[in-house]
mmCIF file of C-alpha atoms and ligand atoms in Angstrom:
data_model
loop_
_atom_site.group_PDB
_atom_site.id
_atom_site.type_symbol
_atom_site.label_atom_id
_atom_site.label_comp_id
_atom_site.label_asym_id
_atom_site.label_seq_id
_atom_site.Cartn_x
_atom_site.Cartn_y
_atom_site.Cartn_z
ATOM 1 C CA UNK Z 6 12.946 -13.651 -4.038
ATOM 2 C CA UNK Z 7 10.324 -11.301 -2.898
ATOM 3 C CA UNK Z 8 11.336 -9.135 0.217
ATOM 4 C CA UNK Z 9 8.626 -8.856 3.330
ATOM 5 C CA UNK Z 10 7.229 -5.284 3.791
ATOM 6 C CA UNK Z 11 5.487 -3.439 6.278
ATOM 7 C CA UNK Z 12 4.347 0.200 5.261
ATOM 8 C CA UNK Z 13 2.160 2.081 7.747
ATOM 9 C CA UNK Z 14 -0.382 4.078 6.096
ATOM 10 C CA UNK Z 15 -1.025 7.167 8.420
ATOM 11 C CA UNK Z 16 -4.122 8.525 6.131
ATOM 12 C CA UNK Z 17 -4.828 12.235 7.664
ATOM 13 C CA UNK Z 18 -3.050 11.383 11.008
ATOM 14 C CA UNK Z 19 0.206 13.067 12.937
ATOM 15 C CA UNK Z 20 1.168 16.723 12.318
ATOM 16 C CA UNK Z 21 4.541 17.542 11.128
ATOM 17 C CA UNK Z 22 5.966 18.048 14.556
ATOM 18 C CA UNK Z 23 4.216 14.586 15.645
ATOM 19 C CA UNK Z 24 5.595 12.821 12.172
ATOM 20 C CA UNK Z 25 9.457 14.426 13.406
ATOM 21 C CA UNK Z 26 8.793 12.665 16.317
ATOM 22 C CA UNK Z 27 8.069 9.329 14.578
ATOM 23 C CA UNK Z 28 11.243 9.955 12.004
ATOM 24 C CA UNK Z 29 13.520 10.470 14.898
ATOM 25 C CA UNK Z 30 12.970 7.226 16.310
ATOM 26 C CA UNK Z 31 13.443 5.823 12.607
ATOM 27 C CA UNK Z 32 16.700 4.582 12.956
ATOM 28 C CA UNK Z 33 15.690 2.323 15.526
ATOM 29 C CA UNK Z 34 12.587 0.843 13.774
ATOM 30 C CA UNK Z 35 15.020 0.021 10.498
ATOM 31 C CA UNK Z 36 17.660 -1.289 12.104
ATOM 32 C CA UNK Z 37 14.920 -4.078 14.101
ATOM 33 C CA UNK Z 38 13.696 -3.993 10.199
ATOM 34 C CA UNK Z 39 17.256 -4.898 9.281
ATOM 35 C CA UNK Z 40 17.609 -7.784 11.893
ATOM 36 C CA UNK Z 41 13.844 -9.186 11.156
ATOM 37 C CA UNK Z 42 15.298 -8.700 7.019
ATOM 38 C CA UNK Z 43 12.025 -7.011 6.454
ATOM 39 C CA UNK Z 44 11.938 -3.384 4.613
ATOM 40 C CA UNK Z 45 9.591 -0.960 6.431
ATOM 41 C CA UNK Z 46 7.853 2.317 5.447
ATOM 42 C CA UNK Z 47 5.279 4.854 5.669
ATOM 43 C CA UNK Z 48 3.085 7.359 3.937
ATOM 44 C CA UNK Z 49 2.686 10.368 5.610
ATOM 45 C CA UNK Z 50 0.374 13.581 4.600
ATOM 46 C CA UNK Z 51 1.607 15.725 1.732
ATOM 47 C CA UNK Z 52 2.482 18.384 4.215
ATOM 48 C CA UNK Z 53 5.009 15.631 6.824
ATOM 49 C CA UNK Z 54 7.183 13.597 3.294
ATOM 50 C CA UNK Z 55 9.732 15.975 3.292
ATOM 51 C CA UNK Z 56 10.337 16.465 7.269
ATOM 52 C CA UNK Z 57 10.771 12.883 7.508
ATOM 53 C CA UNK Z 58 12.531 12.409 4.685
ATOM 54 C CA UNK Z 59 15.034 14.910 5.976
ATOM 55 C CA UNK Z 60 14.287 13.697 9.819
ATOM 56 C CA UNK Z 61 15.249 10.177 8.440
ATOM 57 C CA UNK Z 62 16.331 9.900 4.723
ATOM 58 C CA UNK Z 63 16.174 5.812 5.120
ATOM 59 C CA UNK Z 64 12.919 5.303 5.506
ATOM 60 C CA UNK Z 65 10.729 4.717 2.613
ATOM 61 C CA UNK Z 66 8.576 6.964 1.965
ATOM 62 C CA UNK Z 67 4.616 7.162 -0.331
ATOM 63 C CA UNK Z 68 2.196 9.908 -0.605
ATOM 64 C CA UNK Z 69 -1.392 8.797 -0.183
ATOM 65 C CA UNK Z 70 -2.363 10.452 -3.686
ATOM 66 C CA UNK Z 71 -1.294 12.256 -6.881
ATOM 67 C CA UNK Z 72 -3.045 13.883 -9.908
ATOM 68 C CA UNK Z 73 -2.458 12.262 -13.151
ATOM 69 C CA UNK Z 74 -1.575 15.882 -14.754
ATOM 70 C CA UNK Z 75 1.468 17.459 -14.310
ATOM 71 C CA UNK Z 76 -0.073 20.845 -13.890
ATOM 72 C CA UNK Z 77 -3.288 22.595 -14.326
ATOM 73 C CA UNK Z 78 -6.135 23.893 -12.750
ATOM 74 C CA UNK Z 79 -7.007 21.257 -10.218
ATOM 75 C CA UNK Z 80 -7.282 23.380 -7.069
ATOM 76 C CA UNK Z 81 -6.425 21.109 -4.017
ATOM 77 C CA UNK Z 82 -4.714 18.691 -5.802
ATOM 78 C CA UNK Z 83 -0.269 17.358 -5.624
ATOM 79 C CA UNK Z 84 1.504 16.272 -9.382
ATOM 80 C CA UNK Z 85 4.071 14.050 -10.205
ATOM 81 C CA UNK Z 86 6.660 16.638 -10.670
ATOM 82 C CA UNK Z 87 5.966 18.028 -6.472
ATOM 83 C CA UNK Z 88 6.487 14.643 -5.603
ATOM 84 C CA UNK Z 89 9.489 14.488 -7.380
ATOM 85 C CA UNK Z 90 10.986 17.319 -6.692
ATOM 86 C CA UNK Z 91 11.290 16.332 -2.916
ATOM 87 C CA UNK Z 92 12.460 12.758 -3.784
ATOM 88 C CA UNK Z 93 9.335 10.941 -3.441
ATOM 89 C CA UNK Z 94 8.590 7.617 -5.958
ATOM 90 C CA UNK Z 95 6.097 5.516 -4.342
ATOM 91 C CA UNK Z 96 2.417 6.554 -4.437
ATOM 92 C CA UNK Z 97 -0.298 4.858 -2.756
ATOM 93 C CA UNK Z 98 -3.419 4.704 -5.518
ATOM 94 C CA UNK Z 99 -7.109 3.733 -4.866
ATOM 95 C CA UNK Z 100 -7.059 3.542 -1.284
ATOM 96 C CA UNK Z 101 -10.515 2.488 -0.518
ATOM 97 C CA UNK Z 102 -11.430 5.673 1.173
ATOM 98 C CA UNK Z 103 -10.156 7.524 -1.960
ATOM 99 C CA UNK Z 104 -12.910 5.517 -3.769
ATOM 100 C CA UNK Z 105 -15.313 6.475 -1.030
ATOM 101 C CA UNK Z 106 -14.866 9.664 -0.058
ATOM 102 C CA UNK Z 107 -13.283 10.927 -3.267
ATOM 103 C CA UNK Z 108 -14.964 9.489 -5.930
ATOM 104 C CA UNK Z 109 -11.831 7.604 -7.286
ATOM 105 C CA UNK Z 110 -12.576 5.019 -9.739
ATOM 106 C CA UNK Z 111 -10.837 2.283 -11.255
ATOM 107 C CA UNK Z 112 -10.212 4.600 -14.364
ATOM 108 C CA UNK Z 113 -8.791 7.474 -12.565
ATOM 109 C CA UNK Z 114 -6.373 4.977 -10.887
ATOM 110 C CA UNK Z 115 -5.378 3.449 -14.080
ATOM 111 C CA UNK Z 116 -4.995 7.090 -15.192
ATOM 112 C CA UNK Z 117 -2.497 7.849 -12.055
ATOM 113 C CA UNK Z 118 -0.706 4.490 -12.689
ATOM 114 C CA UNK Z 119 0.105 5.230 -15.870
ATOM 115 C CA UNK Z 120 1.765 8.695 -15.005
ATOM 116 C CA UNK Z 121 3.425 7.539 -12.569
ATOM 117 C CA UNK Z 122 5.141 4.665 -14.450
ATOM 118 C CA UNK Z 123 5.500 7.346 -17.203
ATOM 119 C CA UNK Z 124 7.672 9.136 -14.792
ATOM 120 C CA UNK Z 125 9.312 5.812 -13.379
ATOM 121 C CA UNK Z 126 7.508 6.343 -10.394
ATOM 122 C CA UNK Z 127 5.672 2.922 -7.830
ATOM 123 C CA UNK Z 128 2.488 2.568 -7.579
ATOM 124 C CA UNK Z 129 0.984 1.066 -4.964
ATOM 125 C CA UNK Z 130 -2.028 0.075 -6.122
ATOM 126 C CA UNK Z 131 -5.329 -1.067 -3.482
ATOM 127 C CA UNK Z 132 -7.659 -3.413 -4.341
ATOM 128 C CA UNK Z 133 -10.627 -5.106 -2.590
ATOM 129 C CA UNK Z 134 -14.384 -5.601 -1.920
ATOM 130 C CA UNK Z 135 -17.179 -3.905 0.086
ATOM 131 C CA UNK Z 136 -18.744 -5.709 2.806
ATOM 132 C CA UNK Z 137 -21.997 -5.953 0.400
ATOM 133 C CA UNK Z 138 -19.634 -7.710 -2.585
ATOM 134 C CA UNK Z 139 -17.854 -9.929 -0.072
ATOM 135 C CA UNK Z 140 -21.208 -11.201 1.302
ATOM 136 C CA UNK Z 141 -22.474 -11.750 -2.385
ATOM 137 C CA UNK Z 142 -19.455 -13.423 -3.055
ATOM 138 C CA UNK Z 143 -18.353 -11.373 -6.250
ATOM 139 C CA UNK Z 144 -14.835 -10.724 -4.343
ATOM 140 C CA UNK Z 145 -12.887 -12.004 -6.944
ATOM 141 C CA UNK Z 146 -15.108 -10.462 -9.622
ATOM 142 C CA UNK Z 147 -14.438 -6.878 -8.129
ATOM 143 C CA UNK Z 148 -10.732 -7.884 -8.020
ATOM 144 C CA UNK Z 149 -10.481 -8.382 -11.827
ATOM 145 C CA UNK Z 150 -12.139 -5.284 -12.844
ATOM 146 C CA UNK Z 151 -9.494 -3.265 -10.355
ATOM 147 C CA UNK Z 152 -6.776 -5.279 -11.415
ATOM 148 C CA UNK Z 153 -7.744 -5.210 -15.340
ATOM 149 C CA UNK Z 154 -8.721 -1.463 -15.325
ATOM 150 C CA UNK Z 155 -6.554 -0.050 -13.071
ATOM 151 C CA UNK Z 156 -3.507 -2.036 -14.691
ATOM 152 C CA UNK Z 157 -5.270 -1.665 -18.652
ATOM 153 C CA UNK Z 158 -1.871 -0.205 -20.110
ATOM 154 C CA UNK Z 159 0.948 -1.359 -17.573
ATOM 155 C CA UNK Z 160 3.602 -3.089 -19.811
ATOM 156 C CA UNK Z 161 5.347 -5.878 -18.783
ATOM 157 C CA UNK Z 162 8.400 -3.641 -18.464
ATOM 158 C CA UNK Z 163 7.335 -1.575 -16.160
ATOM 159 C CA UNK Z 164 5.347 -4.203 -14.317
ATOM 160 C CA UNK Z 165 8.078 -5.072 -11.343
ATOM 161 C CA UNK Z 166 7.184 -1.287 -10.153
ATOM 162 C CA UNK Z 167 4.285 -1.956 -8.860
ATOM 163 C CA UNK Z 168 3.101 -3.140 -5.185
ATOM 164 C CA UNK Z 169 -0.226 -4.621 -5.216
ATOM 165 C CA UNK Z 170 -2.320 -3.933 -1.963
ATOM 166 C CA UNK Z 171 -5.208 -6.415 -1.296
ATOM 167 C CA UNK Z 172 -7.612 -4.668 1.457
ATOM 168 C CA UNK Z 173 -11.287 -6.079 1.847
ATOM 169 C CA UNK Z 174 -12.894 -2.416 2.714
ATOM 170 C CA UNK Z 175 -14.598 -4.674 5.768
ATOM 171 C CA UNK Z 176 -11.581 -5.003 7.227
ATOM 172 C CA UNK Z 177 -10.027 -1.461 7.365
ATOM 173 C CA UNK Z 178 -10.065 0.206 10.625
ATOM 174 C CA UNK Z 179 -12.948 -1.832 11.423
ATOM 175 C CA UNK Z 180 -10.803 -5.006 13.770
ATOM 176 C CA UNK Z 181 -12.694 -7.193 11.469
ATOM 177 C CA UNK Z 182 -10.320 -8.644 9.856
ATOM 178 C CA UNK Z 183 -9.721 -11.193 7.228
ATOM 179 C CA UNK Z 184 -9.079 -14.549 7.959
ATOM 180 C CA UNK Z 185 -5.354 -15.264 6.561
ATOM 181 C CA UNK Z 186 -6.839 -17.789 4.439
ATOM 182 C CA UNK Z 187 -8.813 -15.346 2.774
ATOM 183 C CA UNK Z 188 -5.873 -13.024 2.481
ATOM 184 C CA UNK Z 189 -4.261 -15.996 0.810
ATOM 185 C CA UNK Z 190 -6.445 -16.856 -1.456
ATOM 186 C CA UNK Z 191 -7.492 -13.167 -3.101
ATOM 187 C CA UNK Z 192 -3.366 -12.634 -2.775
ATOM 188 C CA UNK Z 193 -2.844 -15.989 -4.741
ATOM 189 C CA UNK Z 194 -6.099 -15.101 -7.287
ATOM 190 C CA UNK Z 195 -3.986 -11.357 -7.697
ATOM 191 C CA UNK Z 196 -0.700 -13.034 -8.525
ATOM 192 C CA UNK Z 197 -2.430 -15.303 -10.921
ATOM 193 C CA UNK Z 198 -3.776 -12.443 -12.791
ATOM 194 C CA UNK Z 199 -0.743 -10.702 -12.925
ATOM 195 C CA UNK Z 200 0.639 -14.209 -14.611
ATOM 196 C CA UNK Z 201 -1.879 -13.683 -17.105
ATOM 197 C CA UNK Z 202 -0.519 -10.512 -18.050
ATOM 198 C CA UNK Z 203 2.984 -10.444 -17.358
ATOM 199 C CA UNK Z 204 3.953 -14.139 -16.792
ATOM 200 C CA UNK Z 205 7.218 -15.077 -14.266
ATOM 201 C CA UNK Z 206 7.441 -11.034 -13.764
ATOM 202 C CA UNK Z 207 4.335 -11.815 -11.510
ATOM 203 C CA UNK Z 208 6.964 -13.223 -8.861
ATOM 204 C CA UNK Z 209 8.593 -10.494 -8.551
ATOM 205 C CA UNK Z 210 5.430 -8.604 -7.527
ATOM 206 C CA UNK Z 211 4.686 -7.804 -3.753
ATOM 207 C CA UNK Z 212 1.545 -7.854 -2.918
ATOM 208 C CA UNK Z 213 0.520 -6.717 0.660
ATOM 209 C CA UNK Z 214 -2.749 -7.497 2.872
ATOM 210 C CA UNK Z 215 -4.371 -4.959 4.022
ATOM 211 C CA UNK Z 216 -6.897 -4.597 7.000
ATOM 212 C CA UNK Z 217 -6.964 -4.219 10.800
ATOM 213 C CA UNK Z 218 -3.152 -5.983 11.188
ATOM 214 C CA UNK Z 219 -2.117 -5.182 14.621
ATOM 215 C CA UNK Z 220 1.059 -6.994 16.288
ATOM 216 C CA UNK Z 221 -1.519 -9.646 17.477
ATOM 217 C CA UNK Z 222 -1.685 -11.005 13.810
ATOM 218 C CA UNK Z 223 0.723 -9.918 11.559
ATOM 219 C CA UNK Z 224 2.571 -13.349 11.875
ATOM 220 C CA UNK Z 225 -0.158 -15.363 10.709
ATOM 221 C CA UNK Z 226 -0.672 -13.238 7.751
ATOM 222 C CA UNK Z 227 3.093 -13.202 6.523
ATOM 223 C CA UNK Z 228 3.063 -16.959 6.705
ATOM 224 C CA UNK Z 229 1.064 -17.186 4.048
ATOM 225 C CA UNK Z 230 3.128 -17.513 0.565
ATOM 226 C CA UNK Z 231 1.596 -15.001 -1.751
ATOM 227 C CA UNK Z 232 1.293 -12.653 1.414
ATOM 228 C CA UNK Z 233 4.503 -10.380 0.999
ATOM 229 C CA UNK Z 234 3.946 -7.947 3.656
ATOM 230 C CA UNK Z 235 1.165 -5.369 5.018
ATOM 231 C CA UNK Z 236 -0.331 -2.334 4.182
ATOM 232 C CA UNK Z 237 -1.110 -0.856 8.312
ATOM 233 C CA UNK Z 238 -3.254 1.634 9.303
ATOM 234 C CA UNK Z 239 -4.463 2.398 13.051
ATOM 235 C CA UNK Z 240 -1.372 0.354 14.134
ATOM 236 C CA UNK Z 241 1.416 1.997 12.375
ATOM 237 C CA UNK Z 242 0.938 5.360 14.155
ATOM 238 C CA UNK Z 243 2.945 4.843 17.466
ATOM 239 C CA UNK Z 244 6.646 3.794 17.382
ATOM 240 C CA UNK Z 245 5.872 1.338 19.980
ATOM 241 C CA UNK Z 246 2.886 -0.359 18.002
ATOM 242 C CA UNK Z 247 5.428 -0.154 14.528
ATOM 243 C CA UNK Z 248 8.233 -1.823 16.556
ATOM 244 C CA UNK Z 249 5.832 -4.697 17.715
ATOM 245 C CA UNK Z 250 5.046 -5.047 14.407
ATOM 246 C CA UNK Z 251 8.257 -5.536 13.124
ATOM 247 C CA UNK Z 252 9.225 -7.925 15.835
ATOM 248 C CA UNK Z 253 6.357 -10.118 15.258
ATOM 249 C CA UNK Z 254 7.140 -11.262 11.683
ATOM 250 C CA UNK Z 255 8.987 -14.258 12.724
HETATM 251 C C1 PEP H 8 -5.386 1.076 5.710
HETATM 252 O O1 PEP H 8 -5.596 2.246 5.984
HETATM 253 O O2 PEP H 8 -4.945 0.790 4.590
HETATM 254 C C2 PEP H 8 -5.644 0.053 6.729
HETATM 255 C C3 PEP H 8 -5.463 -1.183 6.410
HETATM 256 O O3 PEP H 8 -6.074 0.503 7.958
HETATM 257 P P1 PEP H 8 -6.184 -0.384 9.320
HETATM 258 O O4 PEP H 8 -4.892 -1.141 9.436
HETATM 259 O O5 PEP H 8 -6.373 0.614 10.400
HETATM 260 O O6 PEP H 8 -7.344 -1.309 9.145
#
């Protein structure tokens, strides 16, 4: 039985004394996660994992990026083994402003994915078309190449680590978003190609919506049976907003 998750994605947002403030009311937001029977979590910059993790060592934590080396001369950049070494295993990959901004392609996410399963690490792996490729309706075309790239040399072993992350780029941070039959459908078409490759493993797979999910609409979206939670920007920031969130599942 797949469990319902909400992580909040804070992108470059909250410095380390504004992410303290979050963790200390983190308690609070898991035990309303606890009563809703919903797991919760957030990814922080590089700089604010380890205050909350020691602000509140419940919550889960992801960093928004990693390098595929463990070392080297790749000035800016966080490994594996950093992450580690302060106890984080979840890593978000291909964020769509990562493939914007940063030049990320499906190839250097399948190269992350494969370290970090390597080192027994989660990814948590985004998907989903531009406005462009949703309005040429290619959407599931773009979805296969992320999903058959990006995934190229995940074994079916290692395939219940992963959290899939649908998020049409339209929809993120724009208040445009999907319709939860959309969200539906490109969730269902994901799970069906992780059938393909890993067969009844593919159940055990979350995969998350992603885009402009505000306490308004998270209901309708984790209705929907192959929606297993959401991946939240703008409205994860404020413990008030995250708490809305969480009691609006049900
Ligand atoms: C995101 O950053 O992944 C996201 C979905 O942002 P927002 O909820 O603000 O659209």
């Amino acid at each position: 039985m797949r469990r319902k998750l909400l992580f909040g994605n804070w992108k470059m947002n909250k410095t380390r004394l504004e992410a303290a403030e979050f963790a200390n009311q983190g308690e609070y937001l898991l035990q309303l996660a606890k009563k809703a029977d919903i797991d919760i979590g957030v990814a922080p910059t590089f700089l604010s994992l380890d205050v909350i993790k020691h602000t509140c060592p419940a919550l889960r934590l992801a960093a928004q990026n990693v390098h595929y080396a463990s070392k080297g001369a790749f000035t800016g950049e966080i490994s594996i083994p950093m992450l580690q070494e302060i106890g984080i295993s979840t890593v978000i990959i291909g964020h769509s402003e990562r493939r914007q901004y940063f030049a990320e392609t499906n190839l250097t996410c399948q190269k992350k994915i494969d370290a970090l399963l390597e080192n027994n690490m989660c990814p948590l792996y985004c998907v989903g078309e531009t406005l462009d490729e949703f309005e040429h309706s290619i959407t599931k075309d773009v979805i296969h190449e992320q999903i058959s790239v990006g995934l190229a040399n995940v074994k079916p072993a290692d395939a219940n680590k992963l959290i899939i992350a649908y998020e049409p780029v339209w929809s993120i941070g724009t208040g445009k978003n999907a319709s939860k039959e959309i969200a539906q459908d490109i969730c269902h078409y994901i799970r069906s190609l992780l059938k393909d490759k890993y067969g009844d493993i593919a159940d055990e797979i979350q995969i998350l919506y992603g885009g402009s999910v505000k306490p308004e609409n998270v209901h309708d979206y984790l209705l929907m049976p192959d929606v297993d939670g959401a991946l939240i920007g703008g409205a994860s920031l404020s413990v008030d907003s995250f708490r809305q969130l969480i009691e609006n599942v049900h």
